[in-house]
Amino acid sequence: MASKDRILRQKEETRNNILGAAYDIVKEEGWNGLSMRKIADRIEYTAPIIYEYFSNKEAILEELTGKGFLKLAKELQTAKDKFEKPEDQLEAMWMTYWDFAFTNTELYQLMFGVQMTCCAQRCSAQEAPYKLFTGVIAEIMKDSNPSEDIIKQKYFTFFSVIHGLIAINIINKSDILETINAQILKDAITGIIKSIQ
Amino acid sequence: MASKDRILRQKEETRNNILGAAYDIVKEEGWNGLSMRKIADRIEYTAPIIYEYFSNKEAILEELTGKGFLKLAKELQTAKDKFEKPEDQLEAMWMTYWDFAFTNTELYQLMFGVQMTCCAQRCSAQEAPYKLFTGVIAEIMKDSNPSEDIIKQKYFTFFSVIHGLIAINIINKSDILETINAQILKDAITGIIKSIQ
DNA sequence: TACATTTGCCTAACAGTGTTAAACGATTTA
DNA sequence: TAAATCGTTTAACACTGTTAGGCAAATGTA
C-alpha cells in the first residue's frame, strides 16, 4: 500500500500550500487582506477543505508564528556560531534579530503583535508628547549645543526601551515579575539621563 | 432660534456617546469585539446613523487615538510641572508614560499598535530564541554567579530596546533616519553588554 | 391653515467575513 | 456487485462594514 504514503505526502503538501498561500497573501495585501476564501483560491480549492487541515484561521496563524520562531532561532544559532567570545556572539545575535524583523516584517508583526496603526498619518495630536519630551531633553543637553537629530535620537532611545518594555508586558499579560519591570525601567531612565547630562 | 443651539449640542453629545460607547465596548470585549452595530445598540440607535457623525469605522478609531494623545500630553505636562530640574522632569514624565500605558491599555494599544498575539500560550517554539539569548548572557556573567532573575532581567532589557526600536520603525514606516537607528542600536547593544561584563 | 421641504431615523440590502452542515460523485472496501 | 468511505463542493448561518431607499415627523413657506 504505497499509495497511502503518496496520499500522506499530498496531504502534507497541501498543508504547506495553505501556509504558503496565507503568507503570500499577507505579504501582498497585509494582514487585513487575509481570508480563508482567498487562501482556498490560491491552492485551487474551496474554503471548507482548509478546515480539514486547520481547525480555524487562528490555527493557521499560530502555525506561522511557530515557523517564524523556528526560523529566528535557526538564524540566531548560525550568528552565534560565527564567533567565539560570548560578547561578540551576543552582539551578532541581536543584529541578526534586528535584520530578521525587517526581512520578515509581516512574520515579525505576527510573532510580536506589532500592528500598523490606522493613524499612520500622524494625527497632529501625536506631536504634543513628542515635543514635550524633546523639549526637556534639549534643556538637559543645552550645554553641549545638540543638533535636532541628536535630540531625536535620545528621544527614540528612551521611547524604545520603555515602549518595548510596555509591549512585552501587554503581550505576555504580566507574566513578568513586577520587580524586574521596575528594575529595568529605573535602570534605563536614570542610565539614559546620565548619558545625556 | 435657540433650538438650533440645543440641536447642535445634542449632535455633539451623540458624537461623544459614539466614542464613549466604542471605548466601553473595547474595554469589555477587546478590539475584536468592536462593531458598528454594537456601538449603535449602546447609544440606542441603528448602525447607519453613526455614518452621519463619522465617515467610517476607522475615523472613530482615529478620533480615539487623537483623544488618547491629548490625554497623554496633558498627563505628561502635569508630571513635568511638579519638578524644577529637567532631569527630574524627564524621569517623572517617563514614569507617567509608563503608568498611562497600563491604566489605559486599550487606548495605548490603539495609539502604538500593540496587538495581543493570538499565540499567547507561548508556543514552545518561542522558548528557543529566549534560551539562546539567556544562555549567552549567562556565559558573559558567569563570574558574578547571577540568578535566573538577573539573567531574565538583562534579556528583557535587550529585548525592550531592540523590539521598541523595531516597533517604531514598523509603525512609522521608515520615517526615522537610518543613521539614528544604527546609532541607537549600536549604543544600546554595546552599552548593555558592557554593563553585564 | 395647507402645501412643500427638509430632517431624523430605520429597514433592507450588498458584498464580504469565518465557519458548519448537507450532499454528491468517485474511490475503496467487503 | 453492494456498501462504506473519502474528497470536495454547494448552501447556508451569523456575523462584519457600508450604502440606498423610504417613511414619518418636524420645519419652512404661501
GROMACS .gro file of C-alpha atoms (C1' of nucleotides) in nm:
model
  454
    1MET     CA    1   0.000   0.000   0.000
    2ALA     CA    2   0.247   0.261  -0.116
    3SER     CA    3  -0.044   0.476  -0.226
    4LYS     CA    4  -0.108   0.551   0.139
    5ASP     CA    5   0.231   0.716   0.152
    6ARG     CA    6   0.162   0.917  -0.158
    7ILE     CA    7  -0.166   1.039  -0.014
    8LEU     CA    8   0.002   1.130   0.313
    9ARG     CA    9   0.267   1.318   0.121
   10GLN     CA   10   0.000   1.503  -0.075
   11LYS     CA   11  -0.179   1.592   0.245
   12GLU     CA   12   0.140   1.729   0.390
   13GLU     CA   13   0.193   1.920   0.070
   14THR     CA   14  -0.144   2.092   0.065
   15ARG     CA   15  -0.099   2.167   0.432
   16ASN     CA   16   0.219   2.351   0.345
   17ASN     CA   17   0.049   2.507   0.046
   18ILE     CA   18  -0.212   2.655   0.276
   19LEU     CA   19   0.053   2.807   0.498
   20GLY     CA   20   0.247   2.930   0.198
   21ALA     CA   21  -0.059   3.080   0.032
   22ALA     CA   22  -0.157   3.251   0.355
   23TYR     CA   23   0.185   3.409   0.395
   24ASP     CA   24   0.197   3.512   0.031
   25ILE     CA   25  -0.136   3.689   0.058
   26VAL     CA   26  -0.021   3.867   0.372
   27LYS     CA   27   0.298   3.982   0.203
   28GLU     CA   28   0.096   4.117  -0.088
   29GLU     CA   29  -0.208   4.260   0.086
   30GLY     CA   30  -0.118   4.283   0.454
   31TRP     CA   31  -0.280   4.104   0.744
   32ASN     CA   32  -0.618   4.259   0.677
   33GLY     CA   33  -0.622   4.113   0.329
   34LEU     CA   34  -0.601   3.756   0.451
   35SER     CA   35  -0.917   3.548   0.427
   36MET     CA   36  -0.998   3.179   0.416
   37ARG     CA   37  -1.158   3.208   0.074
   38LYS     CA   38  -0.853   3.381  -0.069
   39ILE     CA   39  -0.630   3.107   0.065
   40ALA     CA   40  -0.859   2.848  -0.089
   41ASP     CA   41  -0.848   3.030  -0.421
   42ARG     CA   42  -0.469   3.018  -0.429
   43ILE     CA   43  -0.447   2.649  -0.362
   44GLU     CA   44  -0.732   2.592  -0.609
   45TYR     CA   45  -0.978   2.454  -0.360
   46THR     CA   46  -1.285   2.586  -0.183
   47ALA     CA   47  -1.274   2.727   0.167
   48PRO     CA   48  -1.415   2.437   0.371
   49ILE     CA   49  -1.135   2.195   0.291
   50ILE     CA   50  -0.894   2.420   0.480
   51TYR     CA   51  -1.078   2.310   0.791
   52GLU     CA   52  -0.961   1.957   0.733
   53TYR     CA   53  -0.605   2.076   0.780
   54PHE     CA   54  -0.652   2.353   1.038
   55SER     CA   55  -0.924   2.381   1.296
   56ASN     CA   56  -0.968   2.750   1.223
   57LYS     CA   57  -0.799   3.062   1.095
   58GLU     CA   58  -0.619   3.124   1.422
   59ALA     CA   59  -0.458   2.782   1.398
   60ILE     CA   60  -0.301   2.887   1.070
   61LEU     CA   61  -0.163   3.200   1.230
   62GLU     CA   62  -0.031   3.001   1.523
   63GLU     CA   63   0.150   2.763   1.292
   64LEU     CA   64   0.301   3.053   1.102
   65THR     CA   65   0.409   3.205   1.432
   66GLY     CA   66   0.573   2.878   1.526
   67LYS     CA   67   0.754   2.859   1.195
   68GLY     CA   68   0.865   3.217   1.250
   69PHE     CA   69   1.020   3.141   1.586
   70LEU     CA   70   1.189   2.836   1.441
   71LYS     CA   71   1.338   3.038   1.159
   72LEU     CA   72   1.451   3.308   1.400
   73ALA     CA   73   1.611   3.052   1.630
   74LYS     CA   74   1.798   2.899   1.340
   75GLU     CA   75   1.934   3.234   1.225
   76LEU     CA   76   2.035   3.322   1.580
   77GLN     CA   77   2.220   2.995   1.611
   78THR     CA   78   2.424   3.045   1.296
   79ALA     CA   79   2.501   3.402   1.402
   80LYS     CA   80   2.623   3.273   1.735
   81ASP     CA   81   2.836   3.003   1.573
   82LYS     CA   82   3.034   3.263   1.383
   83PHE     CA   83   3.205   3.388   1.698
   84GLU     CA   84   3.393   3.254   1.994
   85LYS     CA   85   3.368   3.526   2.254
   86PRO     CA   86   3.021   3.543   2.410
   87GLU     CA   87   3.028   3.923   2.388
   88ASP     CA   88   3.070   3.904   2.014
   89GLN     CA   89   2.811   3.629   1.993
   90LEU     CA   90   2.553   3.839   2.173
   91GLU     CA   91   2.613   4.140   1.952
   92ALA     CA   92   2.588   3.931   1.639
   93MET     CA   93   2.270   3.769   1.764
   94TRP     CA   94   2.091   4.095   1.832
   95MET     CA   95   2.199   4.228   1.497
   96THR     CA   96   2.057   3.916   1.338
   97TYR     CA   97   1.740   3.969   1.535
   98TRP     CA   98   1.718   4.321   1.400
   99ASP     CA   99   1.766   4.206   1.042
  100PHE     CA  100   1.513   3.930   1.084
  101ALA     CA  101   1.249   4.183   1.184
  102PHE     CA  102   1.292   4.378   0.864
  103THR     CA  103   1.341   4.099   0.613
  104ASN     CA  104   1.039   3.917   0.756
  105THR     CA  105   0.835   4.213   0.868
  106GLU     CA  106   0.494   4.051   0.836
  107LEU     CA  107   0.610   3.747   1.026
  108TYR     CA  108   0.763   3.963   1.296
  109GLN     CA  109   0.437   4.154   1.327
  110LEU     CA  110   0.254   3.829   1.383
  111MET     CA  111   0.510   3.693   1.628
  112PHE     CA  112   0.529   4.003   1.844
  113GLY     CA  113   0.196   4.171   1.784
  114VAL     CA  114   0.310   4.482   1.606
  115GLN     CA  115   0.015   4.639   1.434
  116MET     CA  116   0.034   4.912   1.182
  117THR     CA  117  -0.187   5.174   1.337
  118CYS     CA  118  -0.453   5.316   1.114
  119CYS     CA  119  -0.344   5.658   1.232
  120ALA     CA  120  -0.025   5.636   1.027
  121GLN     CA  121  -0.075   5.990   0.906
  122ARG     CA  122   0.046   6.102   1.248
  123CYS     CA  123  -0.259   6.286   1.370
  124SER     CA  124  -0.118   6.619   1.480
  125ALA     CA  125  -0.201   6.529   1.838
  126GLN     CA  126   0.082   6.280   1.825
  127GLU     CA  127   0.325   6.569   1.809
  128ALA     CA  128   0.240   6.701   2.154
  129PRO     CA  129   0.403   6.425   2.362
  130TYR     CA  130   0.699   6.422   2.126
  131LYS     CA  131   0.758   6.795   2.168
  132LEU     CA  132   0.720   6.774   2.543
  133PHE     CA  133   0.987   6.510   2.570
  134THR     CA  134   1.232   6.659   2.324
  135GLY     CA  135   1.190   6.997   2.489
  136VAL     CA  136   1.306   6.865   2.823
  137ILE     CA  137   1.585   6.662   2.665
  138ALA     CA  138   1.710   6.974   2.486
  139GLU     CA  139   1.705   7.158   2.816
  140ILE     CA  140   1.921   6.893   2.980
  141MET     CA  141   2.166   6.891   2.690
  142LYS     CA  142   2.174   7.265   2.629
  143ASP     CA  143   2.538   7.297   2.737
  144SER     CA  144   2.660   7.075   2.454
  145ASN     CA  145   2.453   7.252   2.188
  146PRO     CA  146   2.297   6.937   2.042
  147SER     CA  147   2.153   6.916   1.694
  148GLU     CA  148   1.790   6.832   1.623
  149ASP     CA  149   1.894   6.483   1.519
  150ILE     CA  150   2.085   6.416   1.839
  151ILE     CA  151   1.783   6.511   2.046
  152LYS     CA  152   1.559   6.300   1.828
  153GLN     CA  153   1.797   6.011   1.876
  154LYS     CA  154   1.792   6.044   2.253
  155TYR     CA  155   1.414   6.060   2.250
  156PHE     CA  156   1.391   5.744   2.043
  157THR     CA  157   1.633   5.572   2.275
  158PHE     CA  158   1.403   5.645   2.568
  159PHE     CA  159   1.098   5.556   2.371
  160SER     CA  160   1.244   5.227   2.251
  161VAL     CA  161   1.325   5.094   2.594
  162ILE     CA  162   1.001   5.200   2.754
  163HIS     CA  163   0.769   5.115   2.468
  164GLY     CA  164   0.946   4.783   2.426
  165LEU     CA  165   0.903   4.704   2.791
  166ILE     CA  166   0.538   4.802   2.780
  167ALA     CA  167   0.481   4.590   2.470
  168ILE     CA  168   0.620   4.272   2.626
  169ASN     CA  169   0.410   4.330   2.932
  170ILE     CA  170   0.092   4.381   2.733
  171ILE     CA  171   0.155   4.085   2.506
  172ASN     CA  172   0.268   3.844   2.773
  173LYS     CA  173  -0.005   3.973   3.003
  174SER     CA  174   0.204   4.029   3.316
  175ASP     CA  175   0.398   3.711   3.302
  176ILE     CA  176   0.699   3.917   3.400
  177LEU     CA  177   0.786   3.988   3.759
  178GLU     CA  178   0.696   4.334   3.877
  179THR     CA  179   1.039   4.374   4.033
  180ILE     CA  180   1.209   4.308   3.700
  181ASN     CA  181   0.998   4.572   3.533
  182ALA     CA  182   1.075   4.827   3.799
  183GLN     CA  183   1.445   4.747   3.783
  184ILE     CA  184   1.470   4.776   3.406
  185LEU     CA  185   1.262   5.090   3.398
  186LYS     CA  186   1.467   5.260   3.666
  187ASP     CA  187   1.799   5.148   3.519
  188ALA     CA  188   1.703   5.262   3.172
  189ILE     CA  189   1.570   5.603   3.266
  190THR     CA  190   1.848   5.701   3.503
  191GLY     CA  191   2.105   5.546   3.274
  192ILE     CA  192   1.999   5.737   2.966
  193ILE     CA  193   1.956   6.059   3.160
  194LYS     CA  194   2.309   6.024   3.291
  195SER     CA  195   2.438   5.964   2.940
  196ILE     CA  196   2.291   6.291   2.811
  197GLN     CA  197   2.385   6.516   3.101
  198MET     CA  198  -3.364   8.027   1.733
  199ALA     CA  199  -3.215   7.883   2.050
  200SER     CA  200  -3.338   7.541   1.942
  201LYS     CA  201  -3.058   7.539   1.685
  202ASP     CA  202  -2.813   7.553   1.970
  203ARG     CA  203  -2.984   7.273   2.152
  204ILE     CA  204  -2.976   7.056   1.843
  205LEU     CA  205  -2.610   7.131   1.790
  206ARG     CA  206  -2.544   7.041   2.149
  207GLN     CA  207  -2.733   6.717   2.110
  208LYS     CA  208  -2.536   6.634   1.798
  209GLU     CA  209  -2.213   6.693   1.982
  210GLU     CA  210  -2.344   6.476   2.262
  211THR     CA  211  -2.430   6.175   2.048
  212ARG     CA  212  -2.095   6.216   1.877
  213ASN     CA  213  -1.931   6.181   2.214
  214ASN     CA  214  -2.166   5.899   2.302
  215ILE     CA  215  -2.046   5.709   1.998
  216LEU     CA  216  -1.684   5.749   2.100
  217GLY     CA  217  -1.766   5.659   2.459
  218ALA     CA  218  -1.968   5.353   2.361
  219ALA     CA  219  -1.690   5.238   2.130
  220TYR     CA  220  -1.429   5.265   2.401
  221ASP     CA  221  -1.654   5.095   2.657
  222ILE     CA  222  -1.708   4.800   2.425
  223VAL     CA  223  -1.335   4.772   2.365
  224LYS     CA  224  -1.263   4.776   2.737
  225GLU     CA  225  -1.518   4.500   2.788
  226GLU     CA  226  -1.462   4.281   2.483
  227GLY     CA  227  -1.129   4.389   2.336
  228TRP     CA  228  -1.066   4.542   1.995
  229ASN     CA  229  -1.203   4.240   1.812
  230GLY     CA  230  -1.535   4.280   1.985
  231LEU     CA  231  -1.594   4.628   1.847
  232SER     CA  232  -1.855   4.660   1.573
  233MET     CA  233  -2.070   4.939   1.436
  234ARG     CA  234  -2.391   4.760   1.529
  235LYS     CA  235  -2.277   4.715   1.887
  236ILE     CA  236  -2.195   5.083   1.912
  237ALA     CA  237  -2.537   5.166   1.770
  238ASP     CA  238  -2.701   4.934   2.022
  239ARG     CA  239  -2.536   5.114   2.314
  240ILE     CA  240  -2.643   5.458   2.204
  241GLU     CA  241  -2.990   5.320   2.121
  242TYR     CA  242  -2.977   5.387   1.753
  243THR     CA  243  -2.923   5.177   1.443
  244ALA     CA  244  -2.589   5.142   1.273
  245PRO     CA  245  -2.633   5.376   0.973
  246ILE     CA  246  -2.674   5.693   1.180
  247ILE     CA  247  -2.315   5.654   1.302
  248TYR     CA  248  -2.214   5.741   0.947
  249GLU     CA  249  -2.368   6.082   0.994
  250TYR     CA  250  -2.110   6.152   1.261
  251PHE     CA  251  -1.810   5.955   1.131
  252SER     CA  252  -1.727   5.869   0.774
  253ASN     CA  253  -1.634   5.513   0.872
  254LYS     CA  254  -1.512   5.289   1.149
  255GLU     CA  255  -1.152   5.395   1.104
  256ALA     CA  256  -1.249   5.757   1.161
  257ILE     CA  257  -1.379   5.658   1.505
  258LEU     CA  258  -1.051   5.488   1.585
  259GLU     CA  259  -0.857   5.789   1.464
  260GLU     CA  260  -1.057   6.020   1.685
  261LEU     CA  261  -1.000   5.791   1.983
  262THR     CA  262  -0.630   5.788   1.902
  263GLY     CA  263  -0.631   6.165   1.893
  264LYS     CA  264  -0.807   6.183   2.228
  265GLY     CA  265  -0.552   5.939   2.363
  266PHE     CA  266  -0.258   6.151   2.262
  267LEU     CA  267  -0.428   6.456   2.407
  268LYS     CA  268  -0.482   6.282   2.738
  269LEU     CA  269  -0.124   6.157   2.741
  270ALA     CA  270   0.010   6.503   2.665
  271LYS     CA  271  -0.195   6.650   2.948
  272GLU     CA  272  -0.069   6.395   3.198
  273LEU     CA  273   0.289   6.447   3.082
  274GLN     CA  274   0.250   6.820   3.127
  275THR     CA  275   0.127   6.794   3.485
  276ALA     CA  276   0.406   6.547   3.563
  277LYS     CA  277   0.658   6.791   3.426
  278ASP     CA  278   0.511   7.081   3.622
  279LYS     CA  279   0.574   6.902   3.950
  280PHE     CA  280   0.950   6.946   3.920
  281GLU     CA  281   1.202   7.217   3.853
  282LYS     CA  282   1.513   7.035   3.742
  283PRO     CA  283   1.479   6.898   3.386
  284GLU     CA  284   1.636   6.568   3.492
  285ASP     CA  285   1.362   6.516   3.748
  286GLN     CA  286   1.102   6.630   3.498
  287LEU     CA  287   1.214   6.376   3.242
  288GLU     CA  288   1.210   6.092   3.489
  289ALA     CA  289   0.864   6.187   3.611
  290MET     CA  290   0.739   6.213   3.255
  291TRP     CA  291   0.856   5.868   3.154
  292MET     CA  292   0.711   5.723   3.469
  293THR     CA  293   0.383   5.890   3.384
  294TYR     CA  294   0.410   5.749   3.035
  295TRP     CA  295   0.455   5.404   3.182
  296ASP     CA  296   0.153   5.440   3.407
  297PHE     CA  297  -0.057   5.574   3.121
  298ALA     CA  298   0.012   5.261   2.920
  299PHE     CA  299  -0.127   5.035   3.191
  300THR     CA  300  -0.421   5.239   3.312
  301ASN     CA  301  -0.531   5.294   2.953
  302THR     CA  302  -0.406   4.975   2.799
  303GLU     CA  303  -0.663   4.953   2.522
  304LEU     CA  304  -0.602   5.313   2.425
  305TYR     CA  305  -0.227   5.258   2.430
  306GLN     CA  306  -0.268   4.957   2.206
  307LEU     CA  307  -0.457   5.167   1.956
  308MET     CA  308  -0.213   5.457   1.973
  309PHE     CA  309   0.101   5.249   1.932
  310GLY     CA  310  -0.025   4.941   1.752
  311VAL     CA  311   0.034   4.681   2.018
  312GLN     CA  312  -0.165   4.374   1.934
  313MET     CA  313  -0.225   4.087   2.164
  314THR     CA  314  -0.095   3.799   1.960
  315CYS     CA  315  -0.319   3.501   1.927
  316CYS     CA  316  -0.023   3.287   2.021
  317ALA     CA  317  -0.040   3.399   2.382
  318GLN     CA  318   0.000   3.042   2.500
  319ARG     CA  319   0.367   3.080   2.411
  320CYS     CA  320   0.402   2.811   2.151
  321SER     CA  321   0.700   2.613   2.269
  322ALA     CA  322   0.897   2.741   1.970
  323GLN     CA  323   0.903   3.080   2.137
  324GLU     CA  324   1.134   2.937   2.401
  325ALA     CA  325   1.417   2.865   2.159
  326PRO     CA  326   1.529   3.224   2.094
  327TYR     CA  327   1.483   3.304   2.463
  328LYS     CA  328   1.710   3.022   2.568
  329LEU     CA  329   1.971   3.110   2.310
  330PHE     CA  330   1.997   3.464   2.436
  331THR     CA  331   1.988   3.388   2.806
  332GLY     CA  332   2.247   3.118   2.753
  333VAL     CA  333   2.497   3.362   2.610
  334ILE     CA  334   2.414   3.625   2.870
  335ALA     CA  335   2.475   3.370   3.147
  336GLU     CA  336   2.809   3.287   2.987
  337ILE     CA  337   2.915   3.650   2.992
  338MET     CA  338   2.806   3.694   3.353
  339LYS     CA  339   2.932   3.364   3.484
  340ASP     CA  340   3.198   3.525   3.704
  341SER     CA  341   2.940   3.704   3.914
  342ASN     CA  342   2.719   3.397   3.959
  343PRO     CA  343   2.396   3.564   3.854
  344SER     CA  344   2.050   3.436   3.949
  345GLU     CA  345   1.791   3.329   3.692
  346ASP     CA  346   1.602   3.651   3.751
  347ILE     CA  347   1.903   3.870   3.688
  348ILE     CA  348   1.965   3.699   3.357
  349LYS     CA  349   1.598   3.730   3.268
  350GLN     CA  350   1.616   4.096   3.352
  351LYS     CA  351   1.916   4.154   3.130
  352TYR     CA  352   1.746   3.968   2.848
  353PHE     CA  353   1.435   4.183   2.879
  354THR     CA  354   1.646   4.494   2.883
  355PHE     CA  355   1.796   4.396   2.550
  356PHE     CA  356   1.463   4.289   2.415
  357SER     CA  357   1.293   4.610   2.522
  358VAL     CA  358   1.532   4.841   2.344
  359ILE     CA  359   1.552   4.643   2.027
  360HIS     CA  360   1.188   4.544   1.999
  361GLY     CA  361   1.089   4.900   2.084
  362LEU     CA  362   1.312   5.034   1.811
  363ILE     CA  363   1.178   4.783   1.563
  364ALA     CA  364   0.820   4.867   1.655
  365ILE     CA  365   0.862   5.240   1.593
  366ASN     CA  366   1.024   5.167   1.262
  367ILE     CA  367   0.748   4.935   1.151
  368ILE     CA  368   0.470   5.165   1.265
  369ASN     CA  369   0.619   5.486   1.133
  370LYS     CA  370   0.728   5.305   0.817
  371SER     CA  371   1.087   5.425   0.799
  372ASP     CA  372   1.022   5.785   0.885
  373ILE     CA  373   1.330   5.763   1.104
  374LEU     CA  374   1.676   5.826   0.971
  375GLU     CA  375   1.882   5.516   0.914
  376THR     CA  376   2.177   5.671   1.093
  377ILE     CA  377   1.972   5.727   1.406
  378ASN     CA  378   1.864   5.364   1.407
  379ALA     CA  379   2.219   5.242   1.368
  380GLN     CA  380   2.342   5.473   1.640
  381ILE     CA  381   2.078   5.372   1.893
  382LEU     CA  382   2.118   5.005   1.813
  383LYS     CA  383   2.494   5.013   1.849
  384ASP     CA  384   2.482   5.226   2.164
  385ALA     CA  385   2.226   5.003   2.325
  386ILE     CA  386   2.390   4.672   2.248
  387THR     CA  387   2.744   4.768   2.341
  388GLY     CA  388   2.615   4.964   2.639
  389ILE     CA  389   2.419   4.678   2.787
  390ILE     CA  390   2.691   4.426   2.714
  391LYS     CA  391   2.940   4.647   2.898
  392SER     CA  392   2.704   4.672   3.192
  393ILE     CA  393   2.685   4.298   3.234
  394GLN     CA  394   3.051   4.211   3.185
  395DT     C1'  395  -5.423   7.671   0.755
  396DA     C1'  396  -5.228   7.399   0.351
  397DC     C1'  397  -4.858   7.255   0.099
  398DA     C1'  398  -4.355   7.168   0.024
  399DT     C1'  399  -3.919   7.065   0.201
  400DT     C1'  400  -3.610   6.923   0.496
  401DT     C1'  401  -3.463   6.629   0.884
  402DG     C1'  402  -3.407   6.206   1.168
  403DC     C1'  403  -3.416   5.761   1.164
  404DC     C1'  404  -3.494   5.294   1.014
  405DT     C1'  405  -3.537   4.883   0.708
  406DA     C1'  406  -3.333   4.636   0.359
  407DA     C1'  407  -2.978   4.523   0.106
  408DC     C1'  408  -2.483   4.424  -0.082
  409DA     C1'  409  -2.058   4.226  -0.052
  410DG     C1'  410  -1.758   4.040   0.237
  411DT     C1'  411  -1.602   3.764   0.665
  412DG     C1'  412  -1.530   3.278   0.949
  413DT     C1'  413  -1.744   2.850   0.994
  414DT     C1'  414  -2.060   2.441   0.963
  415DA     C1'  415  -2.389   2.101   0.762
  416DA     C1'  416  -2.553   1.856   0.392
  417DA     C1'  417  -2.492   1.648  -0.040
  418DC     C1'  418  -2.283   1.436  -0.425
  419DG     C1'  419  -1.965   1.176  -0.705
  420DA     C1'  420  -1.566   0.891  -0.705
  421DT     C1'  421  -1.295   0.557  -0.488
  422DT     C1'  422  -1.209   0.198  -0.184
  423DT     C1'  423  -1.367  -0.194   0.088
  424DA     C1'  424  -1.648  -0.615   0.185
  425DT     C1'  425  -2.199  -0.605  -0.702
  426DA     C1'  426  -2.330  -0.358  -0.281
  427DA     C1'  427  -2.170  -0.085   0.097
  428DA     C1'  428  -1.890   0.230   0.305
  429DT     C1'  429  -1.560   0.579   0.297
  430DC     C1'  430  -1.322   0.977   0.112
  431DG     C1'  431  -1.251   1.423  -0.110
  432DT     C1'  432  -1.476   1.804  -0.246
  433DT     C1'  433  -1.838   2.133  -0.329
  434DT     C1'  434  -2.265   2.390  -0.263
  435DA     C1'  435  -2.553   2.615   0.051
  436DA     C1'  436  -2.629   2.819   0.444
  437DC     C1'  437  -2.574   3.082   0.910
  438DA     C1'  438  -2.441   3.455   1.165
  439DC     C1'  439  -2.166   3.798   1.157
  440DT     C1'  440  -1.893   4.226   0.960
  441DG     C1'  441  -1.869   4.742   0.732
  442DT     C1'  442  -2.132   5.027   0.443
  443DT     C1'  443  -2.491   5.230   0.123
  444DA     C1'  444  -2.955   5.329  -0.081
  445DG     C1'  445  -3.428   5.394  -0.024
  446DG     C1'  446  -3.821   5.513   0.219
  447DC     C1'  447  -4.129   5.670   0.583
  448DA     C1'  448  -4.292   5.981   0.915
  449DA     C1'  449  -4.242   6.374   1.182
  450DA     C1'  450  -4.076   6.845   1.209
  451DT     C1'  451  -3.994   7.254   0.983
  452DG     C1'  452  -4.033   7.631   0.647
  453DT     C1'  453  -4.326   7.883   0.319
  454DA     C1'  454  -4.764   8.051   0.092
   0.00000   0.00000   0.00000
